[in-house]
PDB file of C-alpha atoms in Angstrom:
ATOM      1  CA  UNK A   1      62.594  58.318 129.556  1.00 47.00           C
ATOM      2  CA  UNK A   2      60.934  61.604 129.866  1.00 42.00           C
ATOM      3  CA  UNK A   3      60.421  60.394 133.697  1.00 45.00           C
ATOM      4  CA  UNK A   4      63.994  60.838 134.332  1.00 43.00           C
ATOM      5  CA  UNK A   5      64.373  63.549 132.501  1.00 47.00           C
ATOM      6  CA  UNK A   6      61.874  65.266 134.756  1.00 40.00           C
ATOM      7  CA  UNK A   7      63.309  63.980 137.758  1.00 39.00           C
ATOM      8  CA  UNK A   8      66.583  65.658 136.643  1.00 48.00           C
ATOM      9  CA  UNK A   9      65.395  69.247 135.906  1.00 40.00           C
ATOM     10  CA  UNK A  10      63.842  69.404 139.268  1.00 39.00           C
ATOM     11  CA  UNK A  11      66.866  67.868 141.252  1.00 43.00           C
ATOM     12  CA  UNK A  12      69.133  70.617 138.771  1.00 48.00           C
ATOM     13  CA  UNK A  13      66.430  73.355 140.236  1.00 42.00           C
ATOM     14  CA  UNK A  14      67.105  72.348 143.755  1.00 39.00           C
ATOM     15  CA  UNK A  15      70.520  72.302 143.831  1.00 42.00           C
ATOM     16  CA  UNK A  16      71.041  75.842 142.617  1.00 45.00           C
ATOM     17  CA  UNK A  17      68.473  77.630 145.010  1.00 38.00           C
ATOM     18  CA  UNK A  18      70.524  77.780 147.669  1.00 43.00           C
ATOM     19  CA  UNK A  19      73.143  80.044 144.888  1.00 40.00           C
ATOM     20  CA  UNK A  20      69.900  81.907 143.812  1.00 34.00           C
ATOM     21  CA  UNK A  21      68.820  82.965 147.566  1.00 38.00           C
ATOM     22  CA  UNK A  22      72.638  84.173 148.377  1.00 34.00           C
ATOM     23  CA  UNK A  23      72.081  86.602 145.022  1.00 34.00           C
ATOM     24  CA  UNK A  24      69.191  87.718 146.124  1.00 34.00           C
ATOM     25  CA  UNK A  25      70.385  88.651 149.704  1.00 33.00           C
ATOM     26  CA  UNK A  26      73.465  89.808 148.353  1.00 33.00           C
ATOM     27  CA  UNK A  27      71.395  92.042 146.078  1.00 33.00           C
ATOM     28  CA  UNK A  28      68.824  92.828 148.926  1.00 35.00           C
ATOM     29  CA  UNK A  29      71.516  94.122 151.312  1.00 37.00           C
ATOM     30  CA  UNK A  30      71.894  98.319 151.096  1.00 41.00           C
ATOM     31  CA  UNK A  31      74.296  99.262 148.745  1.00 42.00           C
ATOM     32  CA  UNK A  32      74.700 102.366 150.159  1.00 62.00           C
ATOM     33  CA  UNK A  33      76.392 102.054 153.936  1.00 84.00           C
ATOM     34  CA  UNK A  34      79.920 103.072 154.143  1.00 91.00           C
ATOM     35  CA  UNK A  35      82.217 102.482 157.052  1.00 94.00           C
ATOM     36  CA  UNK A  36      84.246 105.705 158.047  1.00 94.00           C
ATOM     37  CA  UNK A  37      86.879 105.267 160.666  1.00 91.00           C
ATOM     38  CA  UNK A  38      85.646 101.818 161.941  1.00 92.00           C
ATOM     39  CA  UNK A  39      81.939 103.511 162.536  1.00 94.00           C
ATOM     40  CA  UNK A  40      79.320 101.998 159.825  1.00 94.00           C
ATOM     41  CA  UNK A  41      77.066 104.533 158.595  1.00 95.00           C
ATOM     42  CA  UNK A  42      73.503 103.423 156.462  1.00 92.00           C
ATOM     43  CA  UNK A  43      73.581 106.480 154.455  1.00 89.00           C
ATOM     44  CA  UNK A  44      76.973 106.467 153.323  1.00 90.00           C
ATOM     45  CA  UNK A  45      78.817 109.904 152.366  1.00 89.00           C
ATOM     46  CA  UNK A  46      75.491 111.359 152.281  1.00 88.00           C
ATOM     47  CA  UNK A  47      74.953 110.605 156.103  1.00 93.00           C
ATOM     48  CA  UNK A  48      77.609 114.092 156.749  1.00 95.00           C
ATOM     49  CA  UNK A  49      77.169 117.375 157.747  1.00 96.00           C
ATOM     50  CA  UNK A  50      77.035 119.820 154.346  1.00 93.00           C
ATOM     51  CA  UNK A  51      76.867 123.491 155.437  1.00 93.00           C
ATOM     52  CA  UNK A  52      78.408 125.740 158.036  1.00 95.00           C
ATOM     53  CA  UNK A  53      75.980 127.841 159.901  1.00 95.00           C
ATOM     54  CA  UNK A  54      77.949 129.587 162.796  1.00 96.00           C
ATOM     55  CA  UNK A  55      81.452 129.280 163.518  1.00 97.00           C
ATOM     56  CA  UNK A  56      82.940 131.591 166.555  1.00 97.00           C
ATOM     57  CA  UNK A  57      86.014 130.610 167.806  1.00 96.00           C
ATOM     58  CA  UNK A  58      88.502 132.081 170.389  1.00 89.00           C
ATOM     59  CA  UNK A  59      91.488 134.304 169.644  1.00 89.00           C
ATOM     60  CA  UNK A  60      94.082 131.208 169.902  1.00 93.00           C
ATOM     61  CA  UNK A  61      92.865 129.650 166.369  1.00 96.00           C
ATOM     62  CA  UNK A  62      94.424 130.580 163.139  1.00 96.00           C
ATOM     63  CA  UNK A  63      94.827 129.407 159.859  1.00 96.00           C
ATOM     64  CA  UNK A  64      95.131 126.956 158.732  1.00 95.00           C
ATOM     65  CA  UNK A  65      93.172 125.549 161.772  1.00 96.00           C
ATOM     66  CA  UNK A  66      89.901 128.097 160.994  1.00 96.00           C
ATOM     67  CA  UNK A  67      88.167 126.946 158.171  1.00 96.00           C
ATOM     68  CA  UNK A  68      85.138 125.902 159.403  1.00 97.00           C
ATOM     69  CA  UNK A  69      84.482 124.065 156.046  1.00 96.00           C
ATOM     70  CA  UNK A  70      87.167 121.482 156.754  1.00 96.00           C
ATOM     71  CA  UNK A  71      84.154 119.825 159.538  1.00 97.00           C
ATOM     72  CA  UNK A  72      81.777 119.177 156.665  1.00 95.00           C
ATOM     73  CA  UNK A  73      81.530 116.143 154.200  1.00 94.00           C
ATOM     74  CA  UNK A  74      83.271 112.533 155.134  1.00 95.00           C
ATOM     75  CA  UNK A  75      85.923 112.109 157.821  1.00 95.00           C
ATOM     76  CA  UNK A  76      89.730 113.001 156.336  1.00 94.00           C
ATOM     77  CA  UNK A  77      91.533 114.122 158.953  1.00 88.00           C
ATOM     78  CA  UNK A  78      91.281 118.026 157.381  1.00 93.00           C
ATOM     79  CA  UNK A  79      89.924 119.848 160.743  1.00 96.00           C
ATOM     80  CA  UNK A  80      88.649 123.222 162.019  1.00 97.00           C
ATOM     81  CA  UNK A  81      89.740 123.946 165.638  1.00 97.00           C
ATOM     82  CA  UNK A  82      87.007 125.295 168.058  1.00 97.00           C
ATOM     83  CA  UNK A  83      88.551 127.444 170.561  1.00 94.00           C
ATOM     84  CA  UNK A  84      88.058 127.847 173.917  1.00 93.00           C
ATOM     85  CA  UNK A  85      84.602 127.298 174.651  1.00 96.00           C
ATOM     86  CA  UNK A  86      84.083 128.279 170.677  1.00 96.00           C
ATOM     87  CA  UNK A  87      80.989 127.495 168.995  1.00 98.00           C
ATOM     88  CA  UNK A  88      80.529 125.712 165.300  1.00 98.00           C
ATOM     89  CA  UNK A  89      76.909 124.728 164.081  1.00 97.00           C
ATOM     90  CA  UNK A  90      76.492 123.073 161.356  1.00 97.00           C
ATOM     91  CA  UNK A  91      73.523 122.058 158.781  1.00 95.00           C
ATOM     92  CA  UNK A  92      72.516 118.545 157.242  1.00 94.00           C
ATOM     93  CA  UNK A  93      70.955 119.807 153.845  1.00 88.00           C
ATOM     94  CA  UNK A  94      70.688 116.148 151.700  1.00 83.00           C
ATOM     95  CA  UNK A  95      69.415 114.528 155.361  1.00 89.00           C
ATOM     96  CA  UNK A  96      68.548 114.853 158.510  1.00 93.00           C
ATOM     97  CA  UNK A  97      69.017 113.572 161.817  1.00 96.00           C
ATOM     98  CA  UNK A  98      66.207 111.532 163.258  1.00 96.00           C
ATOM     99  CA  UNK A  99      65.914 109.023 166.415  1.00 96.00           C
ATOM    100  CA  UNK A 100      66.584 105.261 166.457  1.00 96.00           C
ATOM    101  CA  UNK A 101      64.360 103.463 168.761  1.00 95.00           C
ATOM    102  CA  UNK A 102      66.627 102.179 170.222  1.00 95.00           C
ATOM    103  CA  UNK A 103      69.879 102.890 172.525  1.00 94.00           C
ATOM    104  CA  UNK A 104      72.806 103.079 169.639  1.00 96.00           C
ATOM    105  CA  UNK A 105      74.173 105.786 168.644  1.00 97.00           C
ATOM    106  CA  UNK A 106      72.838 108.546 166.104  1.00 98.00           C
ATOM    107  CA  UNK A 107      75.078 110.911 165.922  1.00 98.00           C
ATOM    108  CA  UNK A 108      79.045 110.761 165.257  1.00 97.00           C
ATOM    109  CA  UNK A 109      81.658 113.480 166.350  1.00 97.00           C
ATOM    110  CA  UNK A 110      84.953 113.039 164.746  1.00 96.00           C
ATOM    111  CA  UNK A 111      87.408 114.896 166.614  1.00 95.00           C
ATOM    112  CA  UNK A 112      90.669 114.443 166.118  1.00 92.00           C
ATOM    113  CA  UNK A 113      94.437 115.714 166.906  1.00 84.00           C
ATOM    114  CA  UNK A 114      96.939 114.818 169.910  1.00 81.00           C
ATOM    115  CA  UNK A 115      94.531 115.982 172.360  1.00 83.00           C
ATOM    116  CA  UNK A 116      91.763 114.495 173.641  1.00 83.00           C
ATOM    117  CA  UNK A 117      88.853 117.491 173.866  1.00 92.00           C
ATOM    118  CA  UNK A 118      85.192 117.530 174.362  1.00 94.00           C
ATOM    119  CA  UNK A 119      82.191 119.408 173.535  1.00 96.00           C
ATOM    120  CA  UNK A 120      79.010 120.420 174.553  1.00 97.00           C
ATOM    121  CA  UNK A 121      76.640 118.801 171.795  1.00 98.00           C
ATOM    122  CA  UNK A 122      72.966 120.216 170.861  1.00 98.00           C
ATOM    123  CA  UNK A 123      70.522 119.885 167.829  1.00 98.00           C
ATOM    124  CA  UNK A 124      67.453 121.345 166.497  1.00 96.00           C
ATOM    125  CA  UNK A 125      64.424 121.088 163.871  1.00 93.00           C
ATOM    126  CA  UNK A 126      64.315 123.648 161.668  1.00 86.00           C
ATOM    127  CA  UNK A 127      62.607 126.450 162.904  1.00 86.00           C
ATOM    128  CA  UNK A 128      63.315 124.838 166.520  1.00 91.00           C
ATOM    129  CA  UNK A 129      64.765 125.416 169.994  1.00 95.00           C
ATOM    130  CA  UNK A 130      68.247 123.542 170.785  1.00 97.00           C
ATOM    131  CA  UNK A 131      68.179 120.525 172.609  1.00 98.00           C
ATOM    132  CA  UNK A 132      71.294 119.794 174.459  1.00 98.00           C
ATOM    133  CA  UNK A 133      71.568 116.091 173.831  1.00 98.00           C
ATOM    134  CA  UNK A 134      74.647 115.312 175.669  1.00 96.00           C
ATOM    135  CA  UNK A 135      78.798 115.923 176.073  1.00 96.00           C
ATOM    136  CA  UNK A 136      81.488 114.195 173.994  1.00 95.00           C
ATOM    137  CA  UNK A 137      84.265 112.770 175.950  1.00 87.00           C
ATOM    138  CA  UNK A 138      86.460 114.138 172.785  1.00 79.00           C
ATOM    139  CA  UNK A 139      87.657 111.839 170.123  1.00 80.00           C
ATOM    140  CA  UNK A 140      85.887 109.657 167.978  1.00 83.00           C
ATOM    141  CA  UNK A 141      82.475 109.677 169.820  1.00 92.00           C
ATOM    142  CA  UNK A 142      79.098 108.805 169.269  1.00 96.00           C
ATOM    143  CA  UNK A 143      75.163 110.823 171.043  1.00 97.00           C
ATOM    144  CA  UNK A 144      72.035 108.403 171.256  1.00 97.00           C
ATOM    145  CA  UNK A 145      69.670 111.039 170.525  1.00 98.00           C
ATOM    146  CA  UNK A 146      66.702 108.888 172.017  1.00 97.00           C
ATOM    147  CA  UNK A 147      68.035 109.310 175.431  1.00 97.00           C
ATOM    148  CA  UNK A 148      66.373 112.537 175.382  1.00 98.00           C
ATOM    149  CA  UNK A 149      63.107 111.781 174.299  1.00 97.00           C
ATOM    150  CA  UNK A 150      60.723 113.492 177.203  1.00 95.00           C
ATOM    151  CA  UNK A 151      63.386 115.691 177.261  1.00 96.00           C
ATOM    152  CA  UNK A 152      62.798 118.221 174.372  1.00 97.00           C
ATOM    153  CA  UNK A 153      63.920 115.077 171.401  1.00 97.00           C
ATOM    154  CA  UNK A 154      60.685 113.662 169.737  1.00 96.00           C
ATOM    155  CA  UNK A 155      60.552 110.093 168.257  1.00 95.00           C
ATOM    156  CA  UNK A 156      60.711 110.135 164.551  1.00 93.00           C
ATOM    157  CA  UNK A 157      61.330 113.957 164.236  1.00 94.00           C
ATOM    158  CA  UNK A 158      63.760 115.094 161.938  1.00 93.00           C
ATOM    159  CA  UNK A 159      66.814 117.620 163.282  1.00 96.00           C
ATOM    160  CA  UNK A 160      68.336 119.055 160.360  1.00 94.00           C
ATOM    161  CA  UNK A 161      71.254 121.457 162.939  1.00 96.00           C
ATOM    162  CA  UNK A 162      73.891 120.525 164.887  1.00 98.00           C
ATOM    163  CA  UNK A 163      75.722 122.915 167.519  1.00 98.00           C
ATOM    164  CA  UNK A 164      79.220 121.612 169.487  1.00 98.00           C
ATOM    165  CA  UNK A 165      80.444 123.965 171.742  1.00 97.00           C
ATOM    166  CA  UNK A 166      83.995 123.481 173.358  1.00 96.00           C
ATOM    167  CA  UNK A 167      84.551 122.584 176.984  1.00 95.00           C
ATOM    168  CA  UNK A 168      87.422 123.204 179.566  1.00 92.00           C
ATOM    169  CA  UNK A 169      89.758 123.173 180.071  1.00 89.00           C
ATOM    170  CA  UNK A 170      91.855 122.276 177.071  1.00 84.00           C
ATOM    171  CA  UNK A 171      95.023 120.792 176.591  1.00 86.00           C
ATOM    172  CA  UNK A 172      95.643 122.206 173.187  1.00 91.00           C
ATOM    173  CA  UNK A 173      97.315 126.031 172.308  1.00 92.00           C
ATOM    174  CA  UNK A 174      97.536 128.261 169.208  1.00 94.00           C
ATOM    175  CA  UNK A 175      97.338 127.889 166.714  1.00 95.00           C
ATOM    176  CA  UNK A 176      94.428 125.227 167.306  1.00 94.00           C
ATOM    177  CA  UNK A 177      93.005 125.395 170.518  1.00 94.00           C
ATOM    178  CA  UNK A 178      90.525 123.457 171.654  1.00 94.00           C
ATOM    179  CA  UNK A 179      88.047 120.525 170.256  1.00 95.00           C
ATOM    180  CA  UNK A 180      89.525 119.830 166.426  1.00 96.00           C
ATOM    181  CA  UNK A 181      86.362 118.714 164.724  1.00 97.00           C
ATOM    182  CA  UNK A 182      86.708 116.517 161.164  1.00 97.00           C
ATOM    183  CA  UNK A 183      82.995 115.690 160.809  1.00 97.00           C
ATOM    184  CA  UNK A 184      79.649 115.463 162.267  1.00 98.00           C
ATOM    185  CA  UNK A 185      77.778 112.454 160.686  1.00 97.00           C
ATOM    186  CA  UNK A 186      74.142 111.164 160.742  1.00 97.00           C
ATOM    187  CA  UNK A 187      73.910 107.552 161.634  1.00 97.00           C
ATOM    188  CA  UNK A 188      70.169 107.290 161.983  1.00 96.00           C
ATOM    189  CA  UNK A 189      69.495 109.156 159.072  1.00 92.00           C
ATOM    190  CA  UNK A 190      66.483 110.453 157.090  1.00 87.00           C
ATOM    191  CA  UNK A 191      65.841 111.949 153.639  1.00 76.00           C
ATOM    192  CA  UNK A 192      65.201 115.438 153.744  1.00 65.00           C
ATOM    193  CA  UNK A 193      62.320 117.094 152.814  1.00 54.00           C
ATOM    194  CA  UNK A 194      63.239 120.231 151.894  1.00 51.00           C
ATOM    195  CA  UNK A 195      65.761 119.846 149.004  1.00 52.00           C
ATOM    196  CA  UNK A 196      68.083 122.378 147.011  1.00 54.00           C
ATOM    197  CA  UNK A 197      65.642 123.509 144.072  1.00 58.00           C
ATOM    198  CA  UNK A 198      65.216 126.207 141.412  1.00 64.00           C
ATOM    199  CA  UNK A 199      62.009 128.483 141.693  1.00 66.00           C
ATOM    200  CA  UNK A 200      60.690 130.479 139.282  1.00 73.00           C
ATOM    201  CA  UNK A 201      59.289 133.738 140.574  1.00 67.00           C
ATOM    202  CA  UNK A 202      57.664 136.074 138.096  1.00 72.00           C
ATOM    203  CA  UNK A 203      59.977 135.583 135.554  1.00 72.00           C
ATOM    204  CA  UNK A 204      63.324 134.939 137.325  1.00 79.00           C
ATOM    205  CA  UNK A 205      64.939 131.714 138.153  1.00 74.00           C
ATOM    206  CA  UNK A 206      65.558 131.857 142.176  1.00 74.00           C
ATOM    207  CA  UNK A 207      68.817 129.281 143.444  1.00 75.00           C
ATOM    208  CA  UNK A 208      69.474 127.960 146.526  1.00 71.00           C
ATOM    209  CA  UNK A 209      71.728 130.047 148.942  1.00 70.00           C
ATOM    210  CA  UNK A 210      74.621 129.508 151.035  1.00 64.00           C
ATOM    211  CA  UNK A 211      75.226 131.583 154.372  1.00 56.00           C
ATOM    212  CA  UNK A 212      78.845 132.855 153.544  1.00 61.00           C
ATOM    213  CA  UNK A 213      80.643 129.681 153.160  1.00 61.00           C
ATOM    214  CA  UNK A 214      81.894 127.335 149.752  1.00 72.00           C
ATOM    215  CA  UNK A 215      79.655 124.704 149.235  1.00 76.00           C
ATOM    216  CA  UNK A 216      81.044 121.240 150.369  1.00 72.00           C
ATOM    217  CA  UNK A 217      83.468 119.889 147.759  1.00 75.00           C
ATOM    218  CA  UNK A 218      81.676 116.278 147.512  1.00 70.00           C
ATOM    219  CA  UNK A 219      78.618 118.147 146.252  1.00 75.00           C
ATOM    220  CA  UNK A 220      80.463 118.839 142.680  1.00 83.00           C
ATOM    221  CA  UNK A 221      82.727 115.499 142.251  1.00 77.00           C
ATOM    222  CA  UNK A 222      80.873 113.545 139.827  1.00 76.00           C
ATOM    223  CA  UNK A 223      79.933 114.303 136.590  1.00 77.00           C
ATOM    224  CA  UNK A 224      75.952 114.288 137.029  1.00 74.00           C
ATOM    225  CA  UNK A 225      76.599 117.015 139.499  1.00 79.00           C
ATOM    226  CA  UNK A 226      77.597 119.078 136.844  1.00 86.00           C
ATOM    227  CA  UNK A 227      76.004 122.413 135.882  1.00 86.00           C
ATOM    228  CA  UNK A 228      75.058 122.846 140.185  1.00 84.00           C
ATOM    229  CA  UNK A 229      74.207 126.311 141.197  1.00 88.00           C
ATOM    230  CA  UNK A 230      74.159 127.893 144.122  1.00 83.00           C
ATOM    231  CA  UNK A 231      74.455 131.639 145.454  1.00 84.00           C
ATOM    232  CA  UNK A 232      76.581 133.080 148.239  1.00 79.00           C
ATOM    233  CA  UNK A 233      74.338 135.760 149.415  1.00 72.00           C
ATOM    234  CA  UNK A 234      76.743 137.157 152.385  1.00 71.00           C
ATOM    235  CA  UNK A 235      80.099 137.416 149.421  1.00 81.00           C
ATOM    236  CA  UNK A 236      77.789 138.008 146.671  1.00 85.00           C
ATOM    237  CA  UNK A 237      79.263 135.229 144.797  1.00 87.00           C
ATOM    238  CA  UNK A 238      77.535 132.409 141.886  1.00 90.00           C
ATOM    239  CA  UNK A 239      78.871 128.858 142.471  1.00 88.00           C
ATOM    240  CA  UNK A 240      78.452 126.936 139.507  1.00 91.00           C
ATOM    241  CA  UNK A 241      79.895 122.912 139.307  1.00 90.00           C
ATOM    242  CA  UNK A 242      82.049 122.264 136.266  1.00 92.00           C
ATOM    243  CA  UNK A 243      84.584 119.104 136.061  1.00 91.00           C
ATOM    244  CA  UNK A 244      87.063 121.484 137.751  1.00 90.00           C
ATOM    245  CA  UNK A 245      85.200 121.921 140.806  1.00 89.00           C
ATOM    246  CA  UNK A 246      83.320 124.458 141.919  1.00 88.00           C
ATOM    247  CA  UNK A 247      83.735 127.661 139.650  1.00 92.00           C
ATOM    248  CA  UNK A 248      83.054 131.345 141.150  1.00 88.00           C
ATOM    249  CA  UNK A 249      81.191 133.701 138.694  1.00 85.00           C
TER     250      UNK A 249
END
């Protein structure tokens, strides 16, 4: 009797491993990717561009077309108009942008509006030189960055800056001329090693800074970001993250 009863635990054990091994690759799989507008990306909202650098656009932008703030975080259709041949360069802070090995694309330009525009597109290290790494034919459009390899990219390097420059001619007038950027997003993505961080310097607590510009909005929208600081050094100006957002002191 105890045989069979044998026999029957180990048939019982068989038939649920097949259950056990979809588990574990359903638990396996990153939880992280997100898909933003039909273009997968491994790092999720994280993968986006989170501070403005430079913005110079022509005379034909105006508001509410030149917030150059409205090109960082996730795609949502809120977007920043370049200009002729205007300049925006923006910053990966929580990432950078790093090669793939391979010949699929690493970088994302969302660019949206009736008008199909294109830009000039170049990154750089930190500390670096740009690297033009190729044109956009406008729209939703994605750079292999390993395409330039021998041609100032490096393999594995890590590119924390991002410069689009508008081309002509464009089809687009005031009050939004030129490219309309929505978001610049990392799909080979790496962690960055140089994180936000509080130092204390001979008694005084030292924040991160921002160049002039809010910090992005999805930095302060759940509640363990809470308590965030960070100073505006060009407006003189305290961010601090409460459940309202971010407050100005």
């Amino acid at each position: 009797m105890l045989h069979f009863e044998i026999v029957e635990v180990f048939m019982n054990c068989l038939i649920r491993i097949p259950a056990l091994m979809m588990t574990l690759i359903i638990f396996s799989a990153p939880i992280f990717a997100e898909e933003f507008g039909g273009v997968e990306f491994p790092g999720g909202a994280s993968s986006f561009a989170d501070e403005v650098i430079e913005y110079l656009p022509s005379n034909n932008v105006a508001s509410p077309y030149d917030d150059p703030n409205s090109a960082l975080g996730i795609p949502d259709s809120d977007d920043v108009a370049l200009g002729d041949e205007g300049v925006l360069t923006l910053k990966f802070a929580d990432n950078s942008l790093t090669t793939s090995g391979d010949y699929s694309p690493d970088l994302w330009i969302f660019e949206i509006g009736g008008a199909v525009e294109p830009t000039d597109v170049y990154v750089k290290q930190e500390g670096g030189e740009w690297i033009y790494v190729g044109s956009t034919a406008g729209g939703v459009y994605g750079i292999d960055i390993d395409y330039y390899i021998g041609g100032g990219i490096i393999e594995g390097e890590r590119y924390s800056y991002v410069k689009l420059i508008d081309l002509l001619p464009n089809q687009s007038s005031y009050p939004y001329e030129g490219a309309d950027i929505d978001a610049v997003g990392a799909i080979s993505s790496i962690e960055s090693t140089k994180k936000p961080e509080i130092k204390v310097n001979n008694g005084y607590f030292n924040l991160s800074v921002t160049g002039g510009y809010n910090p992005p909005e999805a930095d302060c929208a759940a509640s363990n970001d809470y308590g965030r600081m960070v100073f505006d050094e060009v407006n003189q100006l305290l961010y601090i993250c409460s459940p309202a957002g971010w407050v100005l002191k």
